[in-house]
Coordinates of N, CA and C in Angstrom, one line a residue:
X22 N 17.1 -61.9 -55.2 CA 16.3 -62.9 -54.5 C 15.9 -62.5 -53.1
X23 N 16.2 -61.5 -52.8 CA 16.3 -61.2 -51.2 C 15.4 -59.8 -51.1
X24 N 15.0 -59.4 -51.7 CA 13.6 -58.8 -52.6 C 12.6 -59.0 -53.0
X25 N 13.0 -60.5 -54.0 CA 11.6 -60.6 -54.5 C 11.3 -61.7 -53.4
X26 N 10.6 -60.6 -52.7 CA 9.4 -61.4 -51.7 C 8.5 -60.2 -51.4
X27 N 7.6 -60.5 -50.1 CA 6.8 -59.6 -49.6 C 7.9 -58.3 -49.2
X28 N 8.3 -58.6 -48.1 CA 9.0 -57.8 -47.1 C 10.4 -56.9 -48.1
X29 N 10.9 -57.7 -49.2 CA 11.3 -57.1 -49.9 C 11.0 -56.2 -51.1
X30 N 9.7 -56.5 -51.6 CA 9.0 -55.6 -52.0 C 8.9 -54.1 -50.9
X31 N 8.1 -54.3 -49.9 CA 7.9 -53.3 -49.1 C 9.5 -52.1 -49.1
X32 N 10.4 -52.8 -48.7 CA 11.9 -52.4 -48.0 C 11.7 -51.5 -49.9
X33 N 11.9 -52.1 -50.5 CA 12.0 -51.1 -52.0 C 11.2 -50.0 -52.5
X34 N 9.9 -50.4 -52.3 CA 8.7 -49.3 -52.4 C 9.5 -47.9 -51.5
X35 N 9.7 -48.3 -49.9 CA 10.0 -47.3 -49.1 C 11.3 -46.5 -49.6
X36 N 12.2 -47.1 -50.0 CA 13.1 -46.5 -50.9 C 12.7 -45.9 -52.0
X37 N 11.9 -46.4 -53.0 CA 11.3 -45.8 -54.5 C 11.0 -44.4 -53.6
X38 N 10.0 -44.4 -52.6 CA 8.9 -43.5 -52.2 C 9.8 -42.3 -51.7
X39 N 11.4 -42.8 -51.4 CA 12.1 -41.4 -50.9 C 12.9 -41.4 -51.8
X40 N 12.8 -41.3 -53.3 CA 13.6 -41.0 -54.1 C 15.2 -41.7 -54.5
X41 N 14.9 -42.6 -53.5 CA 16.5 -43.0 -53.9 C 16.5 -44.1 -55.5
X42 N 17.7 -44.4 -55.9 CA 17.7 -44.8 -56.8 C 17.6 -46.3 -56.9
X43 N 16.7 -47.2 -57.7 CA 16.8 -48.3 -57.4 C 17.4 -48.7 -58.8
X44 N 18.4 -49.7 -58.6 CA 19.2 -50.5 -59.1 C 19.4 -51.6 -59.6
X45 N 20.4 -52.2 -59.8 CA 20.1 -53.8 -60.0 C 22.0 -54.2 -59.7
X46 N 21.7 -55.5 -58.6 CA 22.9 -55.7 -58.6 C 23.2 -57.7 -58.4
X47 N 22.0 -57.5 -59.8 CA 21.9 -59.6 -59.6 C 20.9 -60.3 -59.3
X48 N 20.5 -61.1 -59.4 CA 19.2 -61.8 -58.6 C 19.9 -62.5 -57.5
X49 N 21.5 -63.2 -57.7 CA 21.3 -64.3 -56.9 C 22.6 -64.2 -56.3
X50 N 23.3 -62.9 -57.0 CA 24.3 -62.4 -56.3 C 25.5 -63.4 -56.5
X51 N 25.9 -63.9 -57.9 CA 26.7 -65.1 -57.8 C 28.2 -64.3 -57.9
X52 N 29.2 -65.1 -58.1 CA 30.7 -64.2 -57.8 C 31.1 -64.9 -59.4
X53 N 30.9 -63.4 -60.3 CA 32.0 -63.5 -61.8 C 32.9 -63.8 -61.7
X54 N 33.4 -64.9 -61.1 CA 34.7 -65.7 -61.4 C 34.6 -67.0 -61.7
X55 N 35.6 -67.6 -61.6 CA 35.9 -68.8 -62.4 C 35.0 -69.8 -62.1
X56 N 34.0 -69.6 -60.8 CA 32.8 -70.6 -60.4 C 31.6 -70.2 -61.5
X57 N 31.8 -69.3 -62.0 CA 30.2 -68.6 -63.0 C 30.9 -68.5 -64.1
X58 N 29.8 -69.2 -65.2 CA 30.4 -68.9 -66.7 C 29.5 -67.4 -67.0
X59 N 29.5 -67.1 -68.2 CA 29.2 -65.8 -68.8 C 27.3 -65.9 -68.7
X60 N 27.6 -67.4 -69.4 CA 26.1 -67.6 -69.6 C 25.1 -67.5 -68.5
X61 N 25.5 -68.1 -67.2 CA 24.9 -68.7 -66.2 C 24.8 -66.9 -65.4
X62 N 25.7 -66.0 -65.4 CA 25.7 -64.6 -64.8 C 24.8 -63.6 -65.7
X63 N 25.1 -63.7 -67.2 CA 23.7 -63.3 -67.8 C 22.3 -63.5 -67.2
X64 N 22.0 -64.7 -67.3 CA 20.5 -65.1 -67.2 C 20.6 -64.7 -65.6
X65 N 21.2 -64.4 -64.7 CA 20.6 -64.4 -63.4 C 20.5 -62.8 -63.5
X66 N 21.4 -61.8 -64.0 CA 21.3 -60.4 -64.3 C 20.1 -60.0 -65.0
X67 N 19.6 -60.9 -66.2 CA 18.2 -60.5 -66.6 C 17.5 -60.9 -66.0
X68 N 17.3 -62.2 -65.2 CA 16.3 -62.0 -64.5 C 16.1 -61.2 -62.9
X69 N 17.0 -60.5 -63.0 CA 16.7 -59.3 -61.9 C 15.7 -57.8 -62.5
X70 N 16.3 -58.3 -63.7 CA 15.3 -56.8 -64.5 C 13.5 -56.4 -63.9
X71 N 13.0 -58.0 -64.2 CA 11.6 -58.0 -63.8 C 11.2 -57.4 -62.4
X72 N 12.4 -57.9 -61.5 CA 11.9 -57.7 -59.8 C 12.1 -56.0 -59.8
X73 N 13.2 -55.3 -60.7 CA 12.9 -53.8 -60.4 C 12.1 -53.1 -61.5
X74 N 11.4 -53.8 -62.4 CA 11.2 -53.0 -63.0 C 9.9 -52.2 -62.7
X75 N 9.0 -52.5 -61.9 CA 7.9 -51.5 -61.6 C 8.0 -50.1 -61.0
X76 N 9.6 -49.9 -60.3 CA 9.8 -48.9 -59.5 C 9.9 -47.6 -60.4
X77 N 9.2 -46.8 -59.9 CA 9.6 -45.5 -60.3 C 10.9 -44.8 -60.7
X78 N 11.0 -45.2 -59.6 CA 13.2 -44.6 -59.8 C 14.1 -46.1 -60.2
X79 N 13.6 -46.8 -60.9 CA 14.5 -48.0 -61.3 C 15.1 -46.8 -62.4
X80 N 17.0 -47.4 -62.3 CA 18.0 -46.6 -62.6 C 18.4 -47.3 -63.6
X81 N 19.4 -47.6 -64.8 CA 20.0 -48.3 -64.9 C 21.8 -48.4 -64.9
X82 N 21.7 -48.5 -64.0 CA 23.3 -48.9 -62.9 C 23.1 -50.2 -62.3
X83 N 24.3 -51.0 -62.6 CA 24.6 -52.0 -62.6 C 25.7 -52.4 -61.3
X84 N 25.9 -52.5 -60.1 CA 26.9 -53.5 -59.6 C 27.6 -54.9 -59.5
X85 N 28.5 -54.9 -59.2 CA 29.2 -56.6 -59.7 C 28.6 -56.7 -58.3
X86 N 28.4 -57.6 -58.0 CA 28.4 -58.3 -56.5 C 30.3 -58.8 -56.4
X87 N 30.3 -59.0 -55.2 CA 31.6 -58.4 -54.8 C 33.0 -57.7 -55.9
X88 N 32.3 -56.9 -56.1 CA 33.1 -55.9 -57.5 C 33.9 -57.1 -58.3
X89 N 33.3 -57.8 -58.6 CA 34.2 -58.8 -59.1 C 33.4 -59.0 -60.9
X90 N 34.3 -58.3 -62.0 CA 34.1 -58.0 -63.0 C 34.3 -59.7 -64.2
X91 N 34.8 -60.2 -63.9 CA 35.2 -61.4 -64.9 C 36.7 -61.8 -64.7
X92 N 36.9 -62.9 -64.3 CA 38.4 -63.7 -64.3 C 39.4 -63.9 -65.5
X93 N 38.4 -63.8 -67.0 CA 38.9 -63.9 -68.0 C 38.6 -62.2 -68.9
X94 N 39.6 -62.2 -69.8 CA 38.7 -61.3 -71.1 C 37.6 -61.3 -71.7
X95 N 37.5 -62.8 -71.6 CA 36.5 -62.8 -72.6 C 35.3 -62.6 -71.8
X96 N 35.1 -63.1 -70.9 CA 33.8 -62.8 -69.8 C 33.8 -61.6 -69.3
X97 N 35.0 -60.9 -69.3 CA 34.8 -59.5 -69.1 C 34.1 -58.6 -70.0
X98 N 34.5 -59.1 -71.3 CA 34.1 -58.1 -71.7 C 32.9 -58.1 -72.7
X99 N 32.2 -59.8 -72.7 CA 31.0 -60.4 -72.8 C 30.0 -59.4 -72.4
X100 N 30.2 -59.8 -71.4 CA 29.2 -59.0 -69.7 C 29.3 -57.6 -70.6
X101 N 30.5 -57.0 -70.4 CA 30.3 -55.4 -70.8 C 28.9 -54.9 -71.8
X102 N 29.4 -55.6 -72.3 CA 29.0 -55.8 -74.2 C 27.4 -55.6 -74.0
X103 N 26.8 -57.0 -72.8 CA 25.6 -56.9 -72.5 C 24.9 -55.7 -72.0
X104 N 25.6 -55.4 -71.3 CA 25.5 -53.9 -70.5 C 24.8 -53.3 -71.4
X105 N 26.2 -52.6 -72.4 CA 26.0 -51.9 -73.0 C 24.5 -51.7 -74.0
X106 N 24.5 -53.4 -74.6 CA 22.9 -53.6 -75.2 C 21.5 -53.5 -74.7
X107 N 21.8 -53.5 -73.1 CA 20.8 -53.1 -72.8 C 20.4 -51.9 -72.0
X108 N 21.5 -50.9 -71.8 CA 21.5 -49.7 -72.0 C 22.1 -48.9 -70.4
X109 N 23.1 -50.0 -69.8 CA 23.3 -50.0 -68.5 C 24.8 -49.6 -68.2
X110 N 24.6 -49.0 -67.5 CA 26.3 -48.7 -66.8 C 26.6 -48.8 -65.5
X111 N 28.1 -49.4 -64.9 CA 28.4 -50.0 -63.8 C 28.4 -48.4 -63.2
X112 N 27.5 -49.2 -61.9 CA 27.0 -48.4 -60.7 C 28.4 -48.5 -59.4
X113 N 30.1 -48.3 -60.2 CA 30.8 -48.4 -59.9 C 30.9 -48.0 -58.5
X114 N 31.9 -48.5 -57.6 CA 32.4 -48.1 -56.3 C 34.0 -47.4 -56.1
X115 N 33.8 -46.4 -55.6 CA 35.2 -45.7 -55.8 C 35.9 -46.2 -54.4
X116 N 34.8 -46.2 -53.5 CA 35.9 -46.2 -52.0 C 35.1 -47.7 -51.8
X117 N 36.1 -48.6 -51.4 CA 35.7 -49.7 -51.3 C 35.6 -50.2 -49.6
X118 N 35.0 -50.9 -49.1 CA 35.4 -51.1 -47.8 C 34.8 -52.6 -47.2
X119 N 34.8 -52.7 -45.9 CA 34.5 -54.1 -45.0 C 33.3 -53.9 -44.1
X120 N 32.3 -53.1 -44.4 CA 31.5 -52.6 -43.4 C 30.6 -54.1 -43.1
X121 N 30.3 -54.8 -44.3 CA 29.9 -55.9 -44.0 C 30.4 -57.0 -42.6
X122 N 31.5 -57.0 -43.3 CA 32.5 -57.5 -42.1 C 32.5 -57.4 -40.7
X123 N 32.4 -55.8 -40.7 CA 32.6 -55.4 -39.1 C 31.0 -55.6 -38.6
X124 N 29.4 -55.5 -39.5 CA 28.6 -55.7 -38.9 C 28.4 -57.2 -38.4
X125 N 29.1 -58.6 -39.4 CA 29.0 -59.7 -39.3 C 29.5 -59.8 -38.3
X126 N 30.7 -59.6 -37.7 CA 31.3 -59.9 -36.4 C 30.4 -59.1 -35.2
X127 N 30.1 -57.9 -35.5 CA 28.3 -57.2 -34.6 C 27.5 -58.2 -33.8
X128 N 27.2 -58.7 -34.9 CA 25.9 -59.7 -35.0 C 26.0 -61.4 -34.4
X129 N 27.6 -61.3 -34.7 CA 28.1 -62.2 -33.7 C 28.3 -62.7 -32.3
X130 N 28.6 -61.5 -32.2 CA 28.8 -60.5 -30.8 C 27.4 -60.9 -29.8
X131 N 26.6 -60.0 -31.1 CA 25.3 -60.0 -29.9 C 24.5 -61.6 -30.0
X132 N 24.9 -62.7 -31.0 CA 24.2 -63.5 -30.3 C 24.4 -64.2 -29.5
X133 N 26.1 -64.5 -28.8 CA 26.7 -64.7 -27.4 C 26.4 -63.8 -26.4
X134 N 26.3 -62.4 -26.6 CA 26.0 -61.6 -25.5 C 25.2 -60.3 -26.2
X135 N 23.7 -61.0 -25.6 CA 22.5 -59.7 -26.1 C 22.7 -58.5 -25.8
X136 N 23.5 -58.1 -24.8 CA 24.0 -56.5 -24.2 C 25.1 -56.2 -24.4
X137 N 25.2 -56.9 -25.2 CA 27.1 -56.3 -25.7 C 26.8 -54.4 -26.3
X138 N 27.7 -54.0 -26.2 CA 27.5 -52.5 -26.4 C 28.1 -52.4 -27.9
X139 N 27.2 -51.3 -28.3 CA 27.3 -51.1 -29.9 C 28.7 -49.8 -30.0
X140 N 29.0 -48.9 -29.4 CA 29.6 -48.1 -29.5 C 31.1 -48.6 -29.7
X141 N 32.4 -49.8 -29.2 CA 33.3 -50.2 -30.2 C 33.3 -50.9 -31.2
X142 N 32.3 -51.4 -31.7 CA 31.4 -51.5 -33.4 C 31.6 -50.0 -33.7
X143 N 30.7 -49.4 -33.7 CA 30.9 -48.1 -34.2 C 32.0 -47.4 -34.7
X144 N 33.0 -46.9 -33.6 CA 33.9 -46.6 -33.5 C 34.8 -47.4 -34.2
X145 N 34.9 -48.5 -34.5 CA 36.0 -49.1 -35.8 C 35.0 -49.1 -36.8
X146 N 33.8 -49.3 -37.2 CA 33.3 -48.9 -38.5 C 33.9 -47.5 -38.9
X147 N 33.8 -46.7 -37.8 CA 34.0 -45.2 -38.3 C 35.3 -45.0 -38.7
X148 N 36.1 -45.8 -38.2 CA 37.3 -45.1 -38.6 C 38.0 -46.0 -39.6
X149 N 37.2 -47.0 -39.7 CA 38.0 -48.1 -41.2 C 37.3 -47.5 -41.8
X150 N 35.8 -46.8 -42.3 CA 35.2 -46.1 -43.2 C 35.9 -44.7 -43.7
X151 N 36.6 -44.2 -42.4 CA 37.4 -43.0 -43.3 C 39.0 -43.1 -43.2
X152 N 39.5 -44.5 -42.8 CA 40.8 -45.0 -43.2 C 40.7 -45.3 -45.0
X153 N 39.7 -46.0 -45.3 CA 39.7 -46.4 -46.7 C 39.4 -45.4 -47.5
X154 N 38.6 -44.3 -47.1 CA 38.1 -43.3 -48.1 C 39.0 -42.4 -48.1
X155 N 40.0 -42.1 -46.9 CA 41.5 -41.7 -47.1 C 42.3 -42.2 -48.4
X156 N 42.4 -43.1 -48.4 CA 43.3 -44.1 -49.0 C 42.7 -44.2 -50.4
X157 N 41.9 -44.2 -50.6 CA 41.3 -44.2 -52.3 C 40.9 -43.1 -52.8
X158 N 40.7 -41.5 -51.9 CA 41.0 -40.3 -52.0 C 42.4 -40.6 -52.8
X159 N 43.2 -40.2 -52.0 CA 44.4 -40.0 -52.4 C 45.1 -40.8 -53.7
X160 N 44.4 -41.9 -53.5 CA 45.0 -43.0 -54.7 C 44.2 -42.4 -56.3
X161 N 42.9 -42.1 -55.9 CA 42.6 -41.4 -57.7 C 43.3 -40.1 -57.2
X162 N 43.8 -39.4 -56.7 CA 44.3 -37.9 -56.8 C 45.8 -38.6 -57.7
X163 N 46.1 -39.2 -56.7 CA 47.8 -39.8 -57.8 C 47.8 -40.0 -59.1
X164 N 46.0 -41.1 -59.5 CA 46.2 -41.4 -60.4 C 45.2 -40.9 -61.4
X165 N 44.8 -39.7 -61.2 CA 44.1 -38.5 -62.5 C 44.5 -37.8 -61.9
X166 N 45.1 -37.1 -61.1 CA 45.5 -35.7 -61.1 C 44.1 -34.7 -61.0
X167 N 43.5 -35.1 -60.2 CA 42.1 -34.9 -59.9 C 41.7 -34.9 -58.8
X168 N 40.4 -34.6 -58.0 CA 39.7 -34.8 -57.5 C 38.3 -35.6 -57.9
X169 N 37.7 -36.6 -57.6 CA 36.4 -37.0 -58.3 C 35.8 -37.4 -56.9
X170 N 34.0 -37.7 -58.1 CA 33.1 -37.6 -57.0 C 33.4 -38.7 -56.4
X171 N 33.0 -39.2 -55.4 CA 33.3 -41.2 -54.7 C 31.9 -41.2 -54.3
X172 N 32.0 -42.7 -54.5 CA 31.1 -43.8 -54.1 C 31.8 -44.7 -52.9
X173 N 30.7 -44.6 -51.9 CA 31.7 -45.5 -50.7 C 30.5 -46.8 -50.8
X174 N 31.4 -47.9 -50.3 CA 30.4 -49.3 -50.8 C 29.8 -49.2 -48.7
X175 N 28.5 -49.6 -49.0 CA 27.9 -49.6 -47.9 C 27.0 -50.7 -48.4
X176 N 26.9 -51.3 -46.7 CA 25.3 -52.2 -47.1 C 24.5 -51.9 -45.7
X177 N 23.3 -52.5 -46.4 CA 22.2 -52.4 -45.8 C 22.3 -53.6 -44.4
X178 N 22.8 -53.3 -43.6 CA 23.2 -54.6 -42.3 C 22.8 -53.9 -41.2
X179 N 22.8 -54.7 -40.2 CA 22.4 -54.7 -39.0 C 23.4 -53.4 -38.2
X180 N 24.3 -53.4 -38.2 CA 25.3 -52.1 -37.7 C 25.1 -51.1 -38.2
X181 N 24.8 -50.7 -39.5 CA 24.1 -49.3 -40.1 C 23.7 -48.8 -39.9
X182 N 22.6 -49.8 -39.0 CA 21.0 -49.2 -38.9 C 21.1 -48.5 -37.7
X183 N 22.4 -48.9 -36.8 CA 22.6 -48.5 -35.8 C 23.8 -47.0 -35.7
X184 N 24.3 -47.4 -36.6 CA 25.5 -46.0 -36.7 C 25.5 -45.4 -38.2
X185 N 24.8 -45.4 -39.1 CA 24.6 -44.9 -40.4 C 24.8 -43.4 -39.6
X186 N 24.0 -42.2 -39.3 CA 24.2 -41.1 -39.0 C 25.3 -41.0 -38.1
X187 N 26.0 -41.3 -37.5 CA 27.5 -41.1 -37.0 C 27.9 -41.3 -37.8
X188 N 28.3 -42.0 -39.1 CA 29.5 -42.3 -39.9 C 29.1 -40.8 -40.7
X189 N 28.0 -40.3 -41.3 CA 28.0 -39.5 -42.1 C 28.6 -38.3 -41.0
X190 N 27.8 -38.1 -40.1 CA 28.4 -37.1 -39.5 C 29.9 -37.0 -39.0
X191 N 30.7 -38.1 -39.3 CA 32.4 -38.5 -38.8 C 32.7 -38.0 -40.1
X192 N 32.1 -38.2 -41.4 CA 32.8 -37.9 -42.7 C 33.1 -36.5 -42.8
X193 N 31.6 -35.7 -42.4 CA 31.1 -34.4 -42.5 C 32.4 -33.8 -41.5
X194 N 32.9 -34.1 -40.4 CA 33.8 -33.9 -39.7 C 35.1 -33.8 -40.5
X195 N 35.3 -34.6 -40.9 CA 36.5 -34.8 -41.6 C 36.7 -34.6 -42.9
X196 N 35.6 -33.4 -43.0 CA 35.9 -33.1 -44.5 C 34.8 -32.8 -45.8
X197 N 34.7 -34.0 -45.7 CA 33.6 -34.9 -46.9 C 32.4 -34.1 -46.9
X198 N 31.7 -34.3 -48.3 CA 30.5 -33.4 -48.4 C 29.4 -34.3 -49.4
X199 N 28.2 -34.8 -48.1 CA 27.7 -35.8 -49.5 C 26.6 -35.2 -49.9
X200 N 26.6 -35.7 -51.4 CA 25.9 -35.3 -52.6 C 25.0 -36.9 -53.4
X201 N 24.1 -36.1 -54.0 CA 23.3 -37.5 -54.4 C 24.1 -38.4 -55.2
X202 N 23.4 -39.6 -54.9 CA 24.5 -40.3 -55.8 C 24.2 -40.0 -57.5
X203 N 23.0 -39.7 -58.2 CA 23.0 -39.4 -59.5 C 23.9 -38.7 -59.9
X204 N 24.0 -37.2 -59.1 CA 25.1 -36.5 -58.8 C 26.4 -37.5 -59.3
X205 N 27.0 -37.5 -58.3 CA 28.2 -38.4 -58.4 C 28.7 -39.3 -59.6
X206 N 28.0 -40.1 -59.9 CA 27.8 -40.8 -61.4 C 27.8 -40.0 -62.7
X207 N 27.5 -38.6 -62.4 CA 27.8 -37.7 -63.8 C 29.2 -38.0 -63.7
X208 N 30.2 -37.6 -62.9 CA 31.7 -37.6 -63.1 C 32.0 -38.3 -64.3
X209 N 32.4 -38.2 -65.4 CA 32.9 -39.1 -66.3 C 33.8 -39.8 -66.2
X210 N 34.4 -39.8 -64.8 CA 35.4 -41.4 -64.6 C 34.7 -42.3 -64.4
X211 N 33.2 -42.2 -64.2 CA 32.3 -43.6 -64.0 C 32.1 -44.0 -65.2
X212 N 32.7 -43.6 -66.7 CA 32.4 -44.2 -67.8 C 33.7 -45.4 -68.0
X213 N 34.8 -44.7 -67.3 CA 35.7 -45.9 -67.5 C 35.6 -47.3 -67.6
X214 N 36.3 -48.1 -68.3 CA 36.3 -49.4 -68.3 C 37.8 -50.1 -68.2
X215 N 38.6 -50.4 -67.2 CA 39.8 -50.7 -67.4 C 40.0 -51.8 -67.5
X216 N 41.2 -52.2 -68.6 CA 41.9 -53.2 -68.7 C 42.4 -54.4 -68.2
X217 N 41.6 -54.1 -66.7 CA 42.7 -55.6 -65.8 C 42.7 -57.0 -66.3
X218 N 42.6 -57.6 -65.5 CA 42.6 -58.9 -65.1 C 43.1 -59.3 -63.7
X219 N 42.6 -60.3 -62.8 CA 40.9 -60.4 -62.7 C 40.4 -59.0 -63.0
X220 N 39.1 -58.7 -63.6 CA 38.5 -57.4 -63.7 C 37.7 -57.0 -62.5
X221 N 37.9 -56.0 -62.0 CA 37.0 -55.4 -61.4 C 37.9 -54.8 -59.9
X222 N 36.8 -54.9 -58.3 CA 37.5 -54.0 -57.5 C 37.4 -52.8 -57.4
X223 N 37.5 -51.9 -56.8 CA 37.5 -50.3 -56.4 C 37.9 -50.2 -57.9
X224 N 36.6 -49.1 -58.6 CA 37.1 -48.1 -59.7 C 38.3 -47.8 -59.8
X225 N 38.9 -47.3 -58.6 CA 39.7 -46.4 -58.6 C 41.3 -47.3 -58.1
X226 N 41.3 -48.5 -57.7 CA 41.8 -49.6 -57.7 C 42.3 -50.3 -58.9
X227 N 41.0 -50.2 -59.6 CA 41.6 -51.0 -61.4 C 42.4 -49.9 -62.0
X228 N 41.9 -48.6 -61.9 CA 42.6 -47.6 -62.6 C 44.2 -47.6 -62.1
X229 N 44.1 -47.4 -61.0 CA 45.6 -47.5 -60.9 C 46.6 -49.2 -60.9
X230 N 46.1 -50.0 -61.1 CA 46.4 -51.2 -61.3 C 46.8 -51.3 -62.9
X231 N 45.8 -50.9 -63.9 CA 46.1 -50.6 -65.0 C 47.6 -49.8 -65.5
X232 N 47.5 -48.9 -64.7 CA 48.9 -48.4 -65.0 C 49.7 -48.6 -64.6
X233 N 50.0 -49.9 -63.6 CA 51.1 -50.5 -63.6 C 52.4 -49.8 -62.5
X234 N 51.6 -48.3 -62.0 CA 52.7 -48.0 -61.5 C 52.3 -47.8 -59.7
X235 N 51.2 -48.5 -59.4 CA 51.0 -48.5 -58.0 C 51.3 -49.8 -57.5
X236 N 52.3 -50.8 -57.9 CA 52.1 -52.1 -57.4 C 52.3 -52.4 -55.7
X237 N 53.4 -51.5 -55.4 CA 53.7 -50.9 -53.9 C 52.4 -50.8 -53.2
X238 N 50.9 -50.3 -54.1 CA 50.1 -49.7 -53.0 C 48.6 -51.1 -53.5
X239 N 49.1 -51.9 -53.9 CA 48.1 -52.1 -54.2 C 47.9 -54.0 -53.4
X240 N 46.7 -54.5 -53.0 CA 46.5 -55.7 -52.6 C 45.6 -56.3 -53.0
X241 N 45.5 -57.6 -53.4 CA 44.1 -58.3 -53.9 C 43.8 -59.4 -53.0
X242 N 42.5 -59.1 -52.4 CA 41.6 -58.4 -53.3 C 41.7 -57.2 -52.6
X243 N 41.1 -56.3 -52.6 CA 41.1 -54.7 -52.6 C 40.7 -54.0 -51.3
X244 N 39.7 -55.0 -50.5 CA 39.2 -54.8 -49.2 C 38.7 -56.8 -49.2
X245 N 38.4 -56.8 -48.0 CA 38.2 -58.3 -47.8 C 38.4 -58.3 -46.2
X246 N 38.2 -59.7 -45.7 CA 37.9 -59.9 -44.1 C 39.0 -60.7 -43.8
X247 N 40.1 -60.8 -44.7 CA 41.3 -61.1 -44.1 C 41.9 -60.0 -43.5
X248 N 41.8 -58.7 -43.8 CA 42.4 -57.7 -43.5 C 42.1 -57.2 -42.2
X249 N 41.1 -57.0 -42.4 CA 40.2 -56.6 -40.7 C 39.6 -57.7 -39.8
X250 N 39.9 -59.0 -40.0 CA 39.5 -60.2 -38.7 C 41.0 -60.0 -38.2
X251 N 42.4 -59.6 -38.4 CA 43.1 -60.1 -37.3 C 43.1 -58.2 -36.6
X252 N 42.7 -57.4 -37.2 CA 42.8 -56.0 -36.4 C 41.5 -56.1 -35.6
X253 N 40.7 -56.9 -35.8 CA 39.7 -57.3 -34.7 C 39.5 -57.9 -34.0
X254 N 40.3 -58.7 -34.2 CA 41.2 -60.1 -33.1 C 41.3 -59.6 -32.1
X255 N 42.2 -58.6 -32.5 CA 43.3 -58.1 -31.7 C 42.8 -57.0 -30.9
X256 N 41.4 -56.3 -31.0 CA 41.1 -55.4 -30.0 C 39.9 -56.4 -29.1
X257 N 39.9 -57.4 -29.3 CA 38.6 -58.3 -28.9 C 37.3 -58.0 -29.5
X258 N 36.8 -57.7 -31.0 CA 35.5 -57.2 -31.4 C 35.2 -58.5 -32.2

């Protein structure tokens, strides 16, 4: 819904026109849980189809809106089922994070104080961005005995626009080496479908939830703004 308009047409074309991949992640962005039946999250998923389908690079990759896969079996694996019939696979997220969060408190910021300075915004995006991509590193290393490509969840918000190239270049620092995301999606752990309940959350989250043997490392939900409003409390952001 936040697309199909003018301005959102444009914002997409400019994307189609630099090759990125266009997607689909909902019309209306509802949350698969116990407030959405199967039916009512269908019909809003197909009707997202129409708003991308003119784009050149329309993909088909699928996001939950807030990775949130179905509260029951049966809605889980409804949904899947649909997927599959129409020929789509989850545009999964391996490193999960709050970037939303820290831009909403940004944006809060500045409309009490229009000169507030962007650079301790930054500086905690950057480092909750490679605190989590730490931590979900490590967690599929434990739990395949692997290395795999990651997906870090980002949005398109007001703080991005402003530190998107710092964060990559903090990753680049620290290691990390990005690659397209088509790239990435070859990995065959993006074919997985795990077992949970509630379904969904960091890929790499369910996987090891599934096996039952990370319950020490694990919290629900997975990332969220209870986590990071009191560590932002507490530095004054």
């Amino acid at each position: 819904m936040r697309v199909d308009e003018a301005d959102g047409t444009k914002l997409l074309s400019s994307w189609d026109q630099a090759s990125h991949l266009i997607c689909t992640h909902s019309y209306s962005h509802k949350l698969y849980g116990e407030p959405t039946s199967y039916a009512d999250f269908a019909v809003d998923f197909l009707k997202n189809e129409k708003v991308i389908a003119p784009y050149r690079n329309r993909t088909t990759l699928f996001r939950y809106p807030f990775l949130k896969e179905g509260d029951t079996a049966d809605k889980r694996d409804r949904f899947r089922a649909l997927l599959k019939e129409r020929g789509y696979r989850v545009g999964h997220v391996t490193i999960d994070a709050s970037d939303w969060y820290v831009s909403q408190r940004f944006v809060d910021r500045l409309s009490k104080e229009p000169n507030a300075p962007i650079a301790p915004y930054r500086d905690y995006m950057i480092a909750h961005l490679l605190d989590r991509a730490a931590f979900y590193r490590q967690l599929a290393l434990d739990v395949l005995d692997r290395d795999i490509r990651h997906t870090i969840l980002l949005h398109f918000n007001p703080l991005n626009a402003f530190v998107l190239l710092d964060v990559m270049t903090a990753f680049e620092t620290a290691g990390w080496q990005w690659i397209d995301a088509s790239l990435a999606f070859e990995d065959p752990i993006f074919r997985s479908q795990p077992r949970t309940l509630p379904a969904g959350e960091s890929l790499v989250w369910a996987l090891a939830k599934e096996t039952g043997r990370f319950e020490d490392r694990l919290r629900y939900p997975g990332e969220g703004d209870i986590y990071e409003k009191p560590k932002m409390d507490a530095v004054g952001l």
